[in-house]
CSV table of C-alpha atoms and ligand atoms in Angstrom, one decimal:
chain,number,residue,atom,x,y,z
R,1,UNK,CA,-41.3,11.2,26.6
R,2,UNK,CA,-38.8,11.0,29.3
R,3,UNK,CA,-40.4,8.2,31.3
R,4,UNK,CA,-40.0,5.9,28.2
R,5,UNK,CA,-36.7,6.1,27.9
R,6,UNK,CA,-36.4,5.6,31.8
R,7,UNK,CA,-38.8,2.6,31.3
R,8,UNK,CA,-37.1,-0.9,31.4
R,9,UNK,CA,-37.1,-2.6,28.3
R,10,UNK,CA,-36.7,-5.5,26.0
R,11,UNK,CA,-35.2,-5.5,22.5
R,12,UNK,CA,-36.1,-8.9,20.8
R,13,UNK,CA,-35.5,-8.0,17.2
R,14,UNK,CA,-32.4,-6.2,16.2
R,15,UNK,CA,-30.1,-6.8,13.7
R,16,UNK,CA,-26.8,-5.9,14.6
R,17,UNK,CA,-25.6,-4.7,11.4
R,18,UNK,CA,-29.3,-2.9,10.6
R,19,UNK,CA,-27.8,-1.0,13.9
R,20,UNK,CA,-25.3,0.5,13.4
R,21,UNK,CA,-24.7,4.2,14.4
R,22,UNK,CA,-24.8,6.4,10.9
R,23,UNK,CA,-22.1,8.1,12.2
R,24,UNK,CA,-19.8,4.9,12.3
R,25,UNK,CA,-21.3,4.1,8.9
R,26,UNK,CA,-20.1,7.5,7.6
R,27,UNK,CA,-16.8,7.3,9.5
R,28,UNK,CA,-15.9,4.0,8.0
R,29,UNK,CA,-17.3,4.7,4.2
R,30,UNK,CA,-15.1,7.8,4.7
R,31,UNK,CA,-12.2,5.8,5.1
R,32,UNK,CA,-12.8,3.5,2.4
R,33,UNK,CA,-13.7,6.4,0.4
R,34,UNK,CA,-10.3,8.2,0.9
R,35,UNK,CA,-8.4,4.4,0.0
R,36,UNK,CA,-10.1,4.5,-3.5
R,37,UNK,CA,-11.8,1.3,-2.5
R,38,UNK,CA,-15.7,2.9,-2.6
R,39,UNK,CA,-17.0,6.5,-4.2
R,40,UNK,CA,-18.0,7.9,-0.9
R,41,UNK,CA,-20.5,10.4,-2.6
R,42,UNK,CA,-22.3,7.5,-3.9
R,43,UNK,CA,-22.4,5.8,-0.5
R,44,UNK,CA,-23.5,9.2,1.4
R,45,UNK,CA,-26.3,9.9,-0.8
R,46,UNK,CA,-27.8,6.2,-0.2
R,47,UNK,CA,-26.9,5.9,3.7
R,48,UNK,CA,-28.4,9.8,4.2
R,49,UNK,CA,-31.4,8.8,2.5
R,50,UNK,CA,-34.4,8.1,4.9
R,51,UNK,CA,-37.3,6.7,3.1
R,52,UNK,CA,-36.6,3.6,1.4
R,53,UNK,CA,-38.7,0.4,-0.1
R,54,UNK,CA,-37.5,-3.0,1.0
R,55,UNK,CA,-35.9,-3.9,-1.6
R,56,UNK,CA,-33.5,-0.6,-1.2
R,57,UNK,CA,-33.2,-1.5,2.2
R,58,UNK,CA,-31.7,-5.2,1.2
R,59,UNK,CA,-29.3,-3.1,-1.4
R,60,UNK,CA,-28.1,-0.8,1.5
R,61,UNK,CA,-27.5,-4.2,3.4
R,62,UNK,CA,-25.1,-5.2,0.6
R,63,UNK,CA,-23.4,-1.7,0.8
R,64,UNK,CA,-23.1,-1.9,4.6
R,65,UNK,CA,-21.9,-4.9,4.6
R,66,UNK,CA,-18.9,-4.0,2.1
R,67,UNK,CA,-18.2,-1.5,5.1
R,68,UNK,CA,-18.6,-3.9,7.8
R,69,UNK,CA,-17.6,-7.2,7.0
R,70,UNK,CA,-14.2,-7.4,8.9
R,71,UNK,CA,-13.4,-8.4,12.4
R,72,UNK,CA,-12.0,-5.7,14.0
R,73,UNK,CA,-15.1,-3.6,12.8
R,74,UNK,CA,-17.4,-6.2,13.4
R,75,UNK,CA,-16.0,-5.8,17.2
R,76,UNK,CA,-16.7,-2.2,17.3
R,77,UNK,CA,-20.2,-2.0,16.0
R,78,UNK,CA,-21.3,-5.0,18.3
R,79,UNK,CA,-20.0,-2.8,21.2
R,80,UNK,CA,-21.5,0.2,19.6
R,81,UNK,CA,-24.5,-1.2,19.0
R,82,UNK,CA,-25.1,-3.0,22.8
R,83,UNK,CA,-23.7,0.6,24.1
R,84,UNK,CA,-26.6,2.4,22.6
R,85,UNK,CA,-29.2,-0.1,23.8
R,86,UNK,CA,-28.3,0.2,27.2
R,87,UNK,CA,-27.7,3.7,27.5
R,88,UNK,CA,-31.5,3.8,26.8
R,89,UNK,CA,-32.5,0.8,29.3
R,90,UNK,CA,-32.7,-1.7,27.7
R,91,UNK,CA,-32.2,-4.4,30.4
R,92,UNK,CA,-32.1,-7.4,28.1
R,93,UNK,CA,-31.2,-7.6,24.2
R,94,UNK,CA,-31.3,-10.5,21.9
R,95,UNK,CA,-29.0,-9.6,19.0
R,96,UNK,CA,-28.8,-11.4,16.1
R,97,UNK,CA,-26.6,-11.4,13.0
R,98,UNK,CA,-25.8,-13.4,10.2
R,99,UNK,CA,-22.2,-15.4,10.7
R,100,UNK,CA,-20.6,-14.3,6.9
R,101,UNK,CA,-17.8,-16.1,5.7
R,102,UNK,CA,-15.1,-14.0,3.5
R,103,UNK,CA,-12.1,-16.0,2.5
R,104,UNK,CA,-10.3,-13.1,1.1
R,105,UNK,CA,-9.7,-11.9,4.5
R,106,UNK,CA,-9.6,-15.6,6.5
R,107,UNK,CA,-13.1,-14.9,8.0
R,108,UNK,CA,-15.3,-17.8,8.5
R,109,UNK,CA,-18.6,-18.1,10.2
R,110,UNK,CA,-17.2,-19.1,13.5
R,111,UNK,CA,-14.4,-16.1,13.4
R,112,UNK,CA,-17.4,-13.7,12.7
R,113,UNK,CA,-19.0,-14.6,15.6
R,114,UNK,CA,-16.0,-14.7,17.6
R,115,UNK,CA,-15.3,-11.2,16.7
R,116,UNK,CA,-19.1,-10.4,17.5
R,117,UNK,CA,-18.4,-11.7,21.0
R,118,UNK,CA,-14.9,-10.1,21.4
R,119,UNK,CA,-17.2,-7.0,20.9
R,120,UNK,CA,-19.6,-8.0,23.8
R,121,UNK,CA,-16.1,-8.7,26.0
R,122,UNK,CA,-14.8,-5.3,25.4
R,123,UNK,CA,-17.8,-3.5,26.5
R,124,UNK,CA,-16.8,-1.0,29.4
R,125,UNK,CA,-19.5,1.8,29.2
R,126,UNK,CA,-22.1,-0.6,30.8
R,127,UNK,CA,-22.3,-3.4,32.4
R,128,UNK,CA,-23.2,-6.4,30.3
R,129,UNK,CA,-24.0,-10.2,31.0
R,130,UNK,CA,-23.5,-12.3,27.8
R,131,UNK,CA,-22.8,-15.8,29.2
R,132,UNK,CA,-19.5,-16.3,27.8
R,133,UNK,CA,-18.2,-19.8,29.3
R,134,UNK,CA,-15.3,-18.2,31.0
R,135,UNK,CA,-17.6,-15.5,32.6
R,136,UNK,CA,-20.8,-17.6,33.3
R,137,UNK,CA,-20.7,-17.0,37.2
R,138,UNK,CA,-21.4,-13.0,36.2
R,139,UNK,CA,-25.1,-14.5,36.0
R,140,UNK,CA,-25.6,-14.2,39.2
R,141,UNK,CA,-24.4,-10.7,39.7
R,142,UNK,CA,-26.2,-9.7,36.1
R,143,UNK,CA,-29.6,-8.1,36.0
R,144,UNK,CA,-30.2,-8.0,39.8
R,145,UNK,CA,-32.0,-4.5,39.8
R,146,UNK,CA,-29.1,-2.7,41.3
R,147,UNK,CA,-28.3,0.5,39.4
R,148,UNK,CA,-24.8,0.9,39.8
R,149,UNK,CA,-24.8,2.0,36.1
R,150,UNK,CA,-26.7,0.8,33.0
R,151,UNK,CA,-26.7,-2.7,33.0
R,152,UNK,CA,-27.9,-5.2,30.1
R,153,UNK,CA,-28.2,-8.9,29.4
R,154,UNK,CA,-27.6,-9.9,25.9
R,155,UNK,CA,-28.4,-13.2,24.3
R,156,UNK,CA,-27.5,-13.9,20.7
R,157,UNK,CA,-29.5,-15.2,17.7
R,158,UNK,CA,-27.4,-16.9,14.6
R,159,UNK,CA,-29.4,-15.3,11.3
R,160,UNK,CA,-29.9,-17.8,8.6
R,161,UNK,CA,-29.7,-15.5,5.1
R,162,UNK,CA,-32.6,-16.7,2.7
R,163,UNK,CA,-29.5,-16.5,0.2
R,164,UNK,CA,-28.0,-19.3,1.7
R,165,UNK,CA,-28.4,-23.1,0.8
R,166,UNK,CA,-29.3,-26.1,2.6
R,167,UNK,CA,-25.4,-26.8,3.7
R,168,UNK,CA,-24.9,-23.3,4.7
R,169,UNK,CA,-27.7,-22.9,6.9
R,170,UNK,CA,-26.6,-26.2,8.5
R,171,UNK,CA,-23.6,-24.9,9.2
R,172,UNK,CA,-25.0,-21.9,10.9
R,173,UNK,CA,-27.1,-24.0,13.5
R,174,UNK,CA,-24.3,-26.2,14.2
R,175,UNK,CA,-22.6,-23.3,14.9
R,176,UNK,CA,-25.0,-21.8,17.4
R,177,UNK,CA,-25.2,-25.5,19.1
R,178,UNK,CA,-21.2,-24.9,19.6
R,179,UNK,CA,-21.5,-21.5,21.0
R,180,UNK,CA,-24.3,-22.2,23.3
R,181,UNK,CA,-22.2,-21.9,26.5
R,182,UNK,CA,-21.1,-17.9,24.9
R,183,UNK,CA,-24.7,-16.9,25.1
R,184,UNK,CA,-26.0,-18.4,21.9
R,185,UNK,CA,-30.0,-18.8,22.4
R,186,UNK,CA,-31.5,-19.6,18.8
R,187,UNK,CA,-32.0,-19.2,14.8
R,188,UNK,CA,-33.3,-16.4,13.3
R,189,UNK,CA,-34.6,-16.5,9.5
R,190,UNK,CA,-34.2,-13.2,7.4
R,191,UNK,CA,-33.1,-11.8,4.3
R,192,UNK,CA,-34.7,-10.7,1.4
R,193,UNK,CA,-38.0,-12.4,1.7
R,194,UNK,CA,-38.3,-12.5,-2.2
R,195,UNK,CA,-35.4,-14.6,-2.1
R,196,UNK,CA,-35.1,-18.3,-1.6
R,197,UNK,CA,-37.5,-21.4,-0.7
R,198,UNK,CA,-39.1,-22.4,3.1
R,199,UNK,CA,-37.7,-26.2,1.7
R,200,UNK,CA,-34.0,-24.9,1.4
R,201,UNK,CA,-34.6,-23.9,4.9
R,202,UNK,CA,-36.7,-26.2,6.6
R,203,UNK,CA,-33.8,-29.1,7.7
R,204,UNK,CA,-31.9,-26.8,9.0
R,205,UNK,CA,-34.6,-25.0,11.2
R,206,UNK,CA,-35.9,-28.7,12.1
R,207,UNK,CA,-32.8,-29.4,13.2
R,208,UNK,CA,-32.4,-26.3,15.3
R,209,UNK,CA,-35.8,-27.2,17.1
R,210,UNK,CA,-34.6,-30.8,17.4
R,211,UNK,CA,-31.9,-29.8,19.3
R,212,UNK,CA,-33.5,-27.3,21.7
R,213,UNK,CA,-32.5,-24.3,19.9
R,214,UNK,CA,-35.2,-21.4,20.0
R,215,UNK,CA,-36.6,-20.3,16.3
R,216,UNK,CA,-38.1,-17.1,15.4
R,217,UNK,CA,-38.7,-16.3,11.9
R,218,UNK,CA,-39.5,-13.5,9.6
R,219,UNK,CA,-42.7,-14.0,8.3
R,220,UNK,CA,-45.1,-12.5,5.9
R,221,UNK,CA,-43.0,-9.7,4.8
R,222,UNK,CA,-44.7,-9.9,1.6
R,223,UNK,CA,-47.7,-11.8,0.1
R,224,UNK,CA,-46.6,-15.2,0.1
R,225,UNK,CA,-49.5,-17.4,1.5
R,226,UNK,CA,-48.0,-20.8,1.0
R,227,UNK,CA,-45.2,-20.1,2.8
R,228,UNK,CA,-46.9,-18.1,5.6
R,229,UNK,CA,-49.0,-21.1,6.5
R,230,UNK,CA,-45.9,-23.3,6.2
R,231,UNK,CA,-43.7,-21.3,8.8
R,232,UNK,CA,-46.9,-21.3,11.1
R,233,UNK,CA,-47.4,-25.1,10.8
R,234,UNK,CA,-43.7,-25.2,11.9
R,235,UNK,CA,-44.8,-23.6,15.2
R,236,UNK,CA,-41.9,-21.3,15.7
R,237,UNK,CA,-40.9,-19.8,19.5
R,238,UNK,CA,-41.7,-16.5,17.6
R,239,UNK,CA,-42.2,-14.6,14.5
R,240,UNK,CA,-41.6,-11.1,12.9
R,241,UNK,CA,-43.5,-8.5,11.3
R,242,UNK,CA,-46.6,-10.5,10.0
R,243,UNK,CA,-47.6,-8.2,8.0
R,244,UNK,CA,-49.1,-9.9,5.2
R,245,UNK,CA,-51.1,-12.4,7.1
R,246,UNK,CA,-54.8,-13.5,6.0
R,247,UNK,CA,-57.8,-14.3,8.2
R,248,UNK,CA,-56.9,-17.8,8.3
R,249,UNK,CA,-53.0,-17.3,8.8
R,250,UNK,CA,-54.4,-14.7,12.1
R,251,UNK,CA,-56.6,-17.7,13.4
R,252,UNK,CA,-53.6,-20.2,13.3
R,253,UNK,CA,-51.3,-17.6,14.8
R,254,UNK,CA,-53.7,-16.8,17.4
R,255,UNK,CA,-54.2,-20.5,18.6
R,256,UNK,CA,-50.6,-21.3,18.5
R,257,UNK,CA,-50.0,-18.3,20.7
R,258,UNK,CA,-47.1,-17.1,18.4
R,259,UNK,CA,-45.7,-14.1,19.9
R,260,UNK,CA,-45.2,-11.6,17.4
R,261,UNK,CA,-41.9,-9.1,17.2
R,262,UNK,CA,-43.7,-5.8,15.9
R,263,UNK,CA,-41.0,-3.2,14.2
R,264,UNK,CA,-43.6,-0.3,13.4
R,265,UNK,CA,-41.1,2.2,12.2
R,266,UNK,CA,-39.5,-0.8,9.7
R,267,UNK,CA,-43.0,-1.2,8.6
R,268,UNK,CA,-44.3,2.0,7.7
R,269,UNK,CA,-40.6,3.0,6.1
R,270,UNK,CA,-40.6,0.0,4.1
R,271,UNK,CA,-44.2,0.8,3.0
R,272,UNK,CA,-44.9,-2.8,4.2
R,273,UNK,CA,-47.8,-1.2,6.3
R,274,UNK,CA,-49.3,1.8,4.2
R,275,UNK,CA,-50.1,3.9,7.8
R,276,UNK,CA,-49.6,3.2,11.4
R,277,UNK,CA,-53.3,3.5,11.8
R,278,UNK,CA,-53.9,0.3,10.1
R,279,UNK,CA,-50.7,-1.6,11.8
R,280,UNK,CA,-52.0,-4.9,13.0
R,281,UNK,CA,-50.6,-3.7,16.4
R,282,UNK,CA,-53.8,-2.6,17.6
R,283,UNK,CA,-55.5,-6.1,16.5
R,284,UNK,CA,-53.2,-8.3,18.1
R,285,UNK,CA,-53.1,-6.0,21.5
R,286,UNK,CA,-56.9,-5.9,21.7
R,287,UNK,CA,-56.7,-9.8,21.2
R,288,UNK,CA,-54.3,-10.0,24.1
R,289,UNK,CA,-51.8,-11.9,21.8
R,290,UNK,CA,-48.2,-11.8,22.9
R,291,UNK,CA,-46.4,-9.3,21.2
R,292,UNK,CA,-43.3,-7.3,21.4
R,293,UNK,CA,-42.2,-4.1,20.0
R,294,UNK,CA,-38.9,-3.7,18.5
R,295,UNK,CA,-36.6,-1.5,16.5
R,296,UNK,CA,-35.5,-4.4,13.3
R,297,UNK,CA,-32.5,-1.8,12.4
R,298,UNK,CA,-32.2,1.3,14.5
R,299,UNK,CA,-29.2,2.9,12.6
R,300,UNK,CA,-30.9,2.0,9.0
R,301,UNK,CA,-34.7,3.3,10.0
R,302,UNK,CA,-33.2,6.1,12.2
R,303,UNK,CA,-35.2,4.9,15.5
R,304,UNK,CA,-34.4,4.0,18.7
R,305,UNK,CA,-36.8,1.0,21.0
R,306,UNK,CA,-37.9,4.1,23.2
R,307,UNK,CA,-39.2,5.7,19.7
R,308,UNK,CA,-40.6,2.6,18.9
R,309,UNK,CA,-42.2,2.8,22.2
R,310,UNK,CA,-43.3,6.4,21.7
R,311,UNK,CA,-44.9,5.7,18.5
R,312,UNK,CA,-47.2,3.2,20.0
R,313,UNK,CA,-48.3,5.3,22.9
R,314,UNK,CA,-49.3,8.3,20.7
R,315,UNK,CA,-50.8,6.0,17.9
R,316,UNK,CA,-52.9,3.5,20.2
R,317,UNK,CA,-53.4,5.6,22.9
R,318,UNK,CA,-51.2,3.4,25.4
R,319,UNK,CA,-51.6,4.7,29.1
R,320,UNK,CA,-48.4,4.8,31.3
R,321,UNK,CA,-49.5,1.7,33.0
R,322,UNK,CA,-50.2,0.2,29.6
R,323,UNK,CA,-47.3,0.7,28.4
R,324,UNK,CA,-45.4,-0.7,31.2
R,325,UNK,CA,-47.4,-4.0,31.4
R,326,UNK,CA,-46.7,-4.1,27.6
R,327,UNK,CA,-42.6,-3.7,28.2
R,328,UNK,CA,-43.1,-6.3,30.8
R,329,UNK,CA,-45.0,-9.0,29.4
R,330,UNK,CA,-41.9,-9.3,26.7
R,331,UNK,CA,-39.9,-11.0,29.2
R,332,UNK,CA,-42.4,-14.3,28.7
R,333,UNK,CA,-41.4,-14.2,24.8
R,334,UNK,CA,-37.7,-14.1,25.5
R,335,UNK,CA,-35.3,-17.1,24.8
R,336,UNK,CA,-33.4,-16.5,28.1
R,337,UNK,CA,-32.9,-18.8,31.1
R,338,UNK,CA,-35.6,-19.4,33.8
R,339,UNK,CA,-32.9,-17.5,36.1
R,340,UNK,CA,-32.5,-14.1,33.7
R,341,UNK,CA,-36.4,-14.1,33.5
R,342,UNK,CA,-36.9,-13.9,36.9
R,343,UNK,CA,-34.4,-11.3,37.2
R,344,UNK,CA,-35.9,-9.6,34.7
R,345,UNK,CA,-39.1,-9.5,36.6
R,346,UNK,CA,-37.4,-7.9,39.8
R,347,UNK,CA,-36.2,-5.4,37.8
R,348,UNK,CA,-39.6,-4.5,36.1
R,349,UNK,CA,-41.0,-4.8,39.6
R,350,UNK,CA,-38.7,-2.4,41.0
R,351,UNK,CA,-39.4,-0.1,38.6
R,352,UNK,CA,-43.3,-0.2,38.7
R,353,UNK,CA,-44.0,2.3,41.3
R,354,UNK,CA,-43.4,5.2,38.7
R,355,UNK,CA,-45.8,3.4,36.3
R,356,UNK,CA,-48.7,1.9,37.8
M,1,5GP,P1,-26.6,-8.8,9.9
M,1,5GP,O1,-27.4,-10.2,10.2
M,1,5GP,O2,-25.7,-8.6,9.0
M,1,5GP,O3,-26.1,-8.5,11.1
M,1,5GP,O4,-27.7,-7.6,9.8
M,1,5GP,C1,-28.1,-7.4,8.5
M,1,5GP,C2,-29.0,-8.8,7.6
M,1,5GP,O5,-30.3,-8.8,8.7
M,1,5GP,C3,-29.6,-8.2,6.6
M,1,5GP,O6,-28.8,-8.5,5.8
M,1,5GP,C4,-30.6,-8.9,6.4
M,1,5GP,O7,-30.4,-10.2,6.0
M,1,5GP,C5,-31.6,-9.2,7.7
M,1,5GP,N1,-32.3,-8.1,8.0
M,1,5GP,C6,-32.2,-7.0,8.5
M,1,5GP,N2,-33.5,-6.3,8.7
M,1,5GP,C7,-34.2,-7.0,7.8
M,1,5GP,C8,-35.3,-7.1,7.6
M,1,5GP,O8,-36.3,-6.1,8.1
M,1,5GP,N3,-36.5,-8.4,6.7
M,1,5GP,C9,-35.4,-9.6,6.7
M,1,5GP,N4,-36.0,-9.9,6.2
M,1,5GP,N5,-34.2,-9.0,7.3
M,1,5GP,C10,-33.6,-8.2,7.7
């Protein structure tokens, strides 16, 4: 649906390494194969498989990280991911990634993030505002609704991986605070939901919240009633997925008005939800609960934000006007500054005659 591609869209749940282009992943794997570091054929089989359980997804991430975690590649994939989103009219992107330390190649969590920022700086295909300290005045020009070429605002979330210790999670939060003037706005908790305990991450997340960073949590990806309750009681600013909430959890979520990042393809492909007809999108949408359509990992799940909107339109019968309203409503759930939200409203308003 072409009108969905041209619709301005907001992406709030995208993992950097999950959004790597398949072509880039195969190219990088081929080079490592030629050097004898990996067996390319084994990789190719895993990469090209497009039906995987949640557990298999996390195995794939370990493979992806083997290929992508050096400064140069992190810079490259950041550039490509942002350009890909901008080319399908994503006007505001919150990109999340787990800062990684790898002593053997001199990588610290900080240098990893500097490589990400370098990727944002290197973008030339599209106009970008990412609020790096020295570029902060570009904010006034960014998102101004003038379509010179594709234009995108990017803000960053630092992810804590559930395999991390409290100390390591705290290090990520401190880094986020230090990088606030480089466009870092919040913290995400992600990683294999079968690993780690909520109590391990709570001190770092509480510290982040007390320091006025925004928080989003992967919540209810597997049935874990105690953790789901504890996460909701923490009152994060958003949650992602919410596939295994019980009635009392839905009640709490709705009474707290916590926006939900909905990743349709991801939930269906990983079989977290058995079929799209019974996806909780419908209930939340009917209840006018704040929700945002997102991709999760557009490379791993071979999707795009336009495709996620098309899926919602086809599955839940949204009209053009409803789809536009849904896309615009995401502004309120962003972790952006008020000024950026204001500019985003102008962008949507200038596009609205085509959709209402
Ligand atoms: P990165 O943080 O390395 O840029 O992106 C990949 C990482 O994001 C994965 O290793 C994993 O920690 C996290 N991630 C990506 N997709 C998902 C998902 O669907 N669920 C959870 N819980 N974590 C995810």
